[in-house]
Coordinates of C-alpha atoms and ligand atoms in Angstrom, one line a residue:
M1 CA 140.4 68.7 77.6
T2 CA 136.5 69.2 77.8
S3 CA 135.4 73.1 77.1
D4 CA 134.5 73.2 80.9
D5 CA 138.2 72.3 81.6
H6 CA 139.4 74.8 79.1
A7 CA 137.2 77.5 80.7
A8 CA 138.5 76.9 84.1
A9 CA 142.1 77.0 82.7
T10 CA 141.5 80.4 81.3
T11 CA 139.1 81.9 84.0
G12 CA 140.4 80.5 87.4
P13 CA 138.5 78.4 89.7
A14 CA 134.8 78.0 89.1
L15 CA 132.6 80.5 91.1
P16 CA 129.6 78.9 92.4
Y17 CA 126.5 80.2 92.3
N18 CA 126.0 80.2 96.3
L19 CA 128.3 79.5 99.3
P20 CA 127.2 80.0 103.1
D21 CA 129.0 82.7 105.1
I22 CA 129.9 80.9 108.4
S23 CA 132.3 82.4 110.7
D24 CA 134.2 81.1 113.9
A25 CA 131.3 82.8 116.0
E26 CA 128.6 80.4 114.5
I27 CA 130.7 77.5 114.9
A28 CA 131.3 78.4 118.5
A29 CA 127.8 78.9 119.5
V30 CA 126.8 75.8 118.0
V31 CA 129.8 73.8 119.7
D32 CA 128.3 75.6 122.8
V33 CA 124.8 74.3 122.5
L34 CA 126.1 70.5 121.7
R35 CA 128.4 70.8 125.0
S36 CA 125.3 72.3 126.8
G37 CA 123.0 69.2 127.2
W38 CA 120.0 70.9 125.5
L39 CA 119.5 70.9 121.7
A40 CA 115.5 71.0 121.8
P41 CA 113.7 74.4 121.7
G42 CA 114.7 76.3 124.6
E43 CA 116.5 79.5 125.8
R44 CA 118.5 80.1 122.5
T45 CA 115.5 79.7 120.6
R46 CA 113.7 82.2 122.8
A47 CA 116.8 84.8 122.4
F48 CA 116.7 84.4 118.8
E49 CA 113.1 85.2 118.7
A50 CA 113.5 88.1 120.8
A51 CA 116.3 89.6 118.5
F52 CA 114.6 89.0 115.2
A53 CA 111.2 90.7 116.9
A54 CA 113.1 93.7 117.6
Y55 CA 115.0 93.9 114.5
C56 CA 111.3 93.8 112.5
G57 CA 109.8 96.0 114.9
V58 CA 107.0 93.3 115.8
G59 CA 105.6 92.1 118.9
H60 CA 106.1 88.4 118.4
A61 CA 108.5 86.2 116.5
V62 CA 108.1 82.4 116.4
A63 CA 111.0 80.4 115.4
V64 CA 110.0 77.3 113.2
D65 CA 112.2 74.6 111.5
S66 CA 111.5 76.3 108.1
A67 CA 109.8 79.1 106.1
T68 CA 107.6 76.3 104.6
A69 CA 106.4 75.2 108.3
G70 CA 105.9 78.9 109.2
M71 CA 103.7 79.7 106.3
H72 CA 101.8 76.7 106.9
L73 CA 101.3 77.4 110.4
A74 CA 100.3 81.1 109.6
L75 CA 97.4 80.1 107.5
V76 CA 96.1 77.3 109.7
A77 CA 96.5 79.5 112.7
L78 CA 94.4 82.4 111.0
G79 CA 91.7 79.8 110.4
I80 CA 92.3 79.3 106.5
G81 CA 91.2 76.0 105.5
P82 CA 88.7 73.8 103.0
G83 CA 86.6 76.2 100.8
D84 CA 89.0 79.3 101.0
E85 CA 90.9 80.5 98.1
V86 CA 94.6 82.3 98.6
I87 CA 95.9 84.4 96.1
T88 CA 99.8 84.1 95.5
T89 CA 102.3 84.6 92.4
P90 CA 103.1 82.3 90.0
T91 CA 106.9 83.6 90.2
T92 CA 107.9 81.6 93.6
F93 CA 109.2 78.2 95.0
A94 CA 106.9 75.4 95.4
A95 CA 106.4 76.0 99.0
T96 CA 104.5 79.1 98.7
V97 CA 101.7 76.9 97.1
N98 CA 102.1 73.8 98.6
V99 CA 101.5 75.3 102.1
I100 CA 98.0 76.8 100.8
I101 CA 97.1 73.2 99.7
H102 CA 98.4 71.9 103.0
A103 CA 96.0 73.9 104.9
G104 CA 93.3 72.6 102.9
A105 CA 92.7 75.7 100.9
T106 CA 92.7 76.5 97.0
P107 CA 95.6 78.3 95.5
V108 CA 94.9 80.8 92.9
L109 CA 97.7 82.6 91.1
A110 CA 97.9 86.5 90.0
D111 CA 100.4 87.5 87.6
I112 CA 103.4 89.5 88.6
R113 CA 104.7 93.2 87.8
A114 CA 107.3 93.0 85.1
D115 CA 109.9 95.1 86.5
D116 CA 110.6 93.4 90.1
Y117 CA 108.7 90.2 89.7
C118 CA 106.6 90.7 92.8
I119 CA 102.8 90.0 92.7
D120 CA 100.7 92.8 90.6
P121 CA 98.0 94.2 93.2
Q122 CA 95.6 95.0 89.8
A123 CA 96.1 91.0 89.2
I124 CA 95.1 90.4 92.6
E125 CA 91.8 92.4 92.0
R126 CA 91.2 90.5 89.2
A127 CA 91.7 87.2 91.1
L128 CA 89.3 87.9 93.7
T129 CA 86.3 85.8 94.3
P130 CA 83.7 85.5 97.1
R131 CA 86.0 82.6 98.4
T132 CA 89.0 84.6 98.5
K133 CA 90.2 84.5 102.1
A134 CA 94.0 85.7 102.2
I135 CA 96.8 87.1 100.1
L136 CA 100.4 85.5 100.1
P137 CA 102.8 87.8 98.4
V138 CA 106.2 86.9 97.9
H139 CA 109.1 89.6 98.3
H140 CA 110.9 88.2 95.1
A141 CA 114.6 88.5 95.5
G142 CA 114.4 91.0 98.3
S143 CA 112.2 93.5 96.7
A144 CA 109.4 94.7 98.7
C145 CA 105.7 93.9 97.3
D146 CA 103.6 96.9 97.1
M147 CA 102.2 96.2 100.6
D148 CA 100.2 99.5 100.7
A149 CA 98.2 98.7 97.7
I150 CA 97.9 95.0 98.8
A151 CA 96.6 96.1 102.5
A152 CA 93.9 98.3 100.8
I153 CA 92.5 95.2 98.8
A154 CA 92.6 93.1 102.0
R155 CA 90.9 95.9 104.0
A156 CA 88.4 96.4 101.5
H157 CA 87.7 92.6 101.1
G158 CA 88.3 91.3 104.5
L159 CA 91.3 89.4 103.7
R160 CA 94.1 88.1 105.5
V161 CA 98.1 88.9 104.4
V162 CA 101.0 86.4 105.1
G163 CA 104.0 87.5 103.6
D164 CA 106.4 85.1 102.0
A165 CA 109.6 86.9 103.4
A166 CA 112.1 84.0 102.6
H167 CA 114.2 86.4 100.5
G168 CA 113.1 89.3 102.9
V169 CA 115.9 89.6 105.7
G170 CA 116.7 93.3 105.2
T171 CA 113.7 94.0 103.0
E172 CA 112.0 97.4 103.9
A173 CA 108.7 99.3 102.8
G174 CA 108.4 102.8 104.0
G175 CA 111.2 102.4 106.7
R176 CA 109.8 99.1 108.1
S177 CA 110.9 95.6 108.0
V178 CA 108.4 93.5 105.8
G179 CA 108.2 91.5 108.7
S180 CA 105.8 94.1 110.4
L181 CA 103.7 94.2 107.4
G182 CA 100.2 92.1 106.7
D183 CA 98.9 89.9 109.4
A184 CA 102.1 87.8 109.6
A185 CA 105.3 87.2 107.7
V186 CA 107.5 84.3 107.4
F187 CA 111.4 84.3 106.8
S188 CA 113.5 81.7 105.8
F189 CA 117.2 80.7 107.3
Y190 CA 117.8 77.9 104.6
P191 CA 121.4 77.6 103.7
T192 CA 121.2 79.7 100.6
K193 CA 119.2 82.7 102.2
N194 CA 120.7 86.1 103.4
V195 CA 120.7 84.4 107.2
T196 CA 120.9 80.7 107.8
S197 CA 120.2 78.6 110.8
G198 CA 121.1 75.6 108.8
R199 CA 117.4 75.1 108.3
G200 CA 114.8 77.1 109.7
G201 CA 112.3 80.2 109.7
M202 CA 110.8 82.9 111.5
L203 CA 107.0 83.8 111.9
T204 CA 106.7 87.6 112.8
T205 CA 103.4 89.3 113.7
D206 CA 102.0 91.9 115.8
D207 CA 98.8 89.6 116.6
A208 CA 99.5 88.3 120.2
A209 CA 96.4 85.7 119.7
L210 CA 98.1 84.6 116.2
A211 CA 101.6 84.2 117.7
E212 CA 100.2 82.1 120.6
R213 CA 98.4 80.0 118.4
A214 CA 101.0 79.5 115.8
R215 CA 103.3 78.7 119.0
L216 CA 100.9 75.9 120.3
L217 CA 100.5 74.5 116.7
A218 CA 104.3 74.4 116.2
L219 CA 104.7 72.1 119.0
H220 CA 102.1 69.6 118.7
G221 CA 99.6 71.5 120.1
M222 CA 100.8 71.0 123.9
S223 CA 99.7 73.4 126.3
D224 CA 103.3 74.0 127.7
D225 CA 106.5 73.5 125.4
A226 CA 109.3 71.2 126.4
W227 CA 111.4 74.0 127.7
D228 CA 108.8 74.9 130.3
R229 CA 108.3 71.2 131.1
Y230 CA 112.0 70.6 132.0
T231 CA 112.8 73.8 133.7
A232 CA 112.4 74.1 137.6
R233 CA 108.9 75.9 137.2
G234 CA 107.8 73.2 134.8
S235 CA 106.0 70.0 135.2
W236 CA 105.7 66.7 133.5
R237 CA 102.1 67.3 132.8
Y238 CA 100.7 68.7 129.8
Q239 CA 97.7 68.8 127.6
V240 CA 97.0 68.6 124.1
L241 CA 95.0 71.5 123.0
A242 CA 95.0 71.1 119.0
A243 CA 96.3 68.5 116.5
G244 CA 99.5 70.5 116.1
Y245 CA 102.6 69.9 114.2
N246 CA 106.5 68.9 115.0
Y247 CA 107.5 72.5 113.5
A248 CA 109.4 74.2 116.4
M249 CA 113.1 75.5 115.7
S250 CA 115.7 73.5 118.1
D251 CA 118.4 75.5 120.1
Y252 CA 121.2 74.2 118.1
Q253 CA 119.5 75.7 114.9
A254 CA 118.9 79.0 116.9
A255 CA 122.2 78.9 118.2
L256 CA 123.6 79.0 114.3
G257 CA 120.7 81.3 113.2
A258 CA 121.4 83.9 116.5
A259 CA 125.1 84.1 115.5
Q260 CA 124.5 84.7 111.8
F261 CA 122.0 87.1 112.5
A262 CA 124.2 88.9 114.8
R263 CA 126.0 89.8 111.6
I264 CA 123.2 90.9 109.6
G265 CA 124.5 94.7 109.3
E266 CA 127.7 93.6 107.9
F267 CA 126.0 90.9 105.5
Q268 CA 123.5 93.7 104.3
R269 CA 126.3 96.2 103.6
T270 CA 128.5 93.7 101.4
R271 CA 125.2 92.5 99.3
R272 CA 124.4 96.1 98.7
A273 CA 127.9 97.0 97.9
L274 CA 128.0 93.7 95.5
A275 CA 124.9 94.4 93.8
G276 CA 125.7 98.2 93.3
R277 CA 129.1 96.7 91.6
Y278 CA 126.9 94.5 89.5
S279 CA 124.8 97.5 88.4
R280 CA 127.8 99.9 87.6
R281 CA 129.7 97.1 85.8
L282 CA 126.9 95.8 83.6
G283 CA 125.0 99.5 83.2
D284 CA 126.3 99.8 79.8
L285 CA 125.3 96.5 78.3
A286 CA 122.2 97.5 76.7
D287 CA 121.4 93.8 76.2
V288 CA 120.3 93.0 79.7
V289 CA 117.7 94.5 82.0
L290 CA 119.0 95.2 85.3
P291 CA 117.2 95.0 88.8
A292 CA 116.3 98.2 90.6
E293 CA 115.6 99.3 94.2
R294 CA 111.8 100.7 94.3
A295 CA 111.5 104.3 95.5
G296 CA 110.6 104.1 99.3
T297 CA 111.9 100.7 99.9
T298 CA 115.2 98.5 100.8
H299 CA 116.1 95.9 98.6
A300 CA 117.8 93.1 100.7
W301 CA 119.5 92.1 97.5
H302 CA 118.9 88.3 98.3
L303 CA 119.2 87.9 94.5
Y304 CA 120.8 89.8 91.5
V305 CA 118.0 88.9 88.9
V306 CA 119.0 89.9 85.3
R307 CA 116.8 89.6 82.0
L308 CA 118.2 89.2 78.4
R309 CA 116.5 91.2 76.0
P310 CA 115.7 88.6 73.2
E311 CA 115.0 91.5 70.5
R312 CA 118.7 92.3 70.6
L313 CA 120.2 88.8 71.1
T314 CA 120.7 85.6 69.1
I315 CA 121.1 83.5 72.3
G316 CA 118.4 82.4 74.7
R317 CA 118.4 82.0 78.6
D318 CA 119.1 78.4 78.6
A319 CA 122.1 78.8 76.1
C320 CA 123.5 81.7 78.1
I321 CA 123.6 79.8 81.4
E322 CA 125.4 77.0 79.4
Q323 CA 128.0 79.4 78.3
L324 CA 128.5 81.1 81.6
R325 CA 129.0 77.6 83.2
A326 CA 131.4 76.9 80.5
R327 CA 133.2 80.1 82.0
G328 CA 133.2 79.0 85.4
I329 CA 130.3 80.8 86.3
G330 CA 127.4 79.3 88.4
T331 CA 123.7 80.7 87.9
S332 CA 120.1 80.0 88.6
V333 CA 116.6 81.0 87.8
H334 CA 114.3 82.2 90.3
F335 CA 111.8 80.7 89.5
I336 CA 110.4 78.0 87.0
P337 CA 106.6 79.5 87.3
I338 CA 104.3 77.6 89.5
H339 CA 101.9 77.0 86.4
H340 CA 104.8 75.2 84.4
H341 CA 105.2 72.5 86.7
P342 CA 103.0 69.0 86.0
Y343 CA 101.5 68.7 89.4
Y344 CA 99.9 72.2 89.6
R345 CA 98.7 71.7 85.7
E346 CA 97.5 68.6 86.4
A347 CA 95.6 69.5 90.1
Y348 CA 94.4 73.3 88.9
G349 CA 94.3 73.0 84.9
W350 CA 96.9 75.6 84.5
A351 CA 99.3 75.9 81.6
P352 CA 102.3 77.8 80.4
G353 CA 100.9 81.1 78.8
D354 CA 98.3 81.7 81.4
F355 CA 100.2 84.2 83.3
P356 CA 101.8 85.9 80.5
V357 CA 104.1 88.5 82.6
A358 CA 105.5 86.0 84.6
D359 CA 105.9 83.5 81.3
A360 CA 107.9 86.4 79.4
A361 CA 110.1 86.9 82.8
F362 CA 110.9 83.3 83.2
E363 CA 112.0 82.8 79.5
T364 CA 114.7 85.5 79.9
M365 CA 115.7 85.8 83.6
L366 CA 118.5 84.4 85.3
S367 CA 120.2 84.9 88.9
L368 CA 123.7 85.8 89.0
P369 CA 125.9 84.9 92.1
L370 CA 125.4 87.4 94.9
Y371 CA 126.7 86.2 98.3
T372 CA 128.7 87.8 101.2
R373 CA 132.0 85.4 100.5
M374 CA 132.1 87.0 96.8
T375 CA 134.7 89.7 96.4
G376 CA 134.6 92.8 94.2
H377 CA 136.8 90.7 91.8
D378 CA 134.4 87.9 91.7
V379 CA 131.6 90.3 90.7
D380 CA 133.8 91.8 88.0
R381 CA 134.6 87.9 86.6
V382 CA 130.9 87.5 86.2
C383 CA 130.4 90.9 84.5
E384 CA 133.3 90.0 82.0
A385 CA 132.0 86.6 81.4
V386 CA 128.3 87.9 80.7
A387 CA 129.5 90.7 78.7
D388 CA 131.5 88.2 76.7
V389 CA 128.7 85.8 76.0
V390 CA 126.3 88.7 75.1
L391 CA 128.5 90.5 72.8
A392 CA 129.4 87.4 70.8
H393 CA 125.3 87.1 70.3
R394 CA 124.3 90.5 69.3
R395 CA 121.9 90.8 66.6
Ligands
PLP1 C1 113.3 79.0 100.2 C2 112.0 79.8 100.1 C3 110.9 79.3 100.6 C4 111.0 78.0 101.3 O1 111.6 78.3 102.5 P1 112.3 76.9 103.7 O2 113.0 77.7 104.8 O3 113.3 76.0 102.7 O4 111.0 76.4 103.9 C5 109.7 79.6 100.6 N1 109.8 80.6 99.6 C6 110.6 81.1 98.6 C7 110.1 82.3 97.8 C8 111.8 80.7 98.6 O5 112.8 81.1 98.1

């Protein structure tokens, strides 16, 4: 027996880090589209956009093939390109930085806040140059960035704000969805996110011209989209008005996404309950720092990120992850900082140590399983495993 087998035998079946929650309603919705004869972007995509825009309290939602595509579109549609700098966080997924590069602009990193891993407005101020054109804050784990402070900086310096709301379905600040803050925000429906369309994203904005430009660029720059062309009011004739992209969401994705989104209330209640249970069960464990909901915001609980206190423990984060794995508990880390990856180090001269708060967080952080198919018992199992590992390694 390996140690993994032993752990499985003593703790029950392994608890994966993440599982999508697909009900019969989603399956029926997708089968419906498959039988309908129309899989491409069409009326189901439009319906999903309308529902999502209403939820965010914005005038426009443009459904796209991924959050990556949506952020790229937002930057291009806002006219950001070569010679421009865009400030973002080191504690994010590669896509956040890659889209800045794909737009032809230069990414500039600003350090994070230690308590919720979101970009620090004071660090943004220090990163400003005459070439700064936009700020791309990431609502890390579903915790809202300080969008008031970021908006104030943007106003003072004439900058655009595009929110990376990949974790942000359900995130609010001041009672408003983060989809309604800044010039635009972009959500992800990747299978690991709070709502999934298999693959997909949504760009939200109150700026009609921006939405129209993004819509045009999302479908090759064509004057009329495919749906219009094939309906009774449409025609085969179209004009290409820009060198666009193939970024539009298809109806089979929208059917899945909309059916998932219809369950958003249930999803967010479950996530909040599971996160609350984690915080109660782990609350007495002085060796770990727990996530918190900032005053005046609603946390979407996309991730439950804890931090080890190295001054109290003889075990490091990597070994802790291994020991949890041996006990059948899957975990992850969000994220390996941008300035630690070979490509960006080479291209921008960054190195580990450049953003001390992000570096320190990375050394000690891990994300515990949090998804709607988990039970309270699953949370308890994770907490027992965490306590078990931590108590065996107290200084
Ligand atoms: C998942 C994720 C993305 C990318 O989303 P896709 O829909 O897969 O393109 C971008 N930023 C963050 C912070 C993410 O977690």
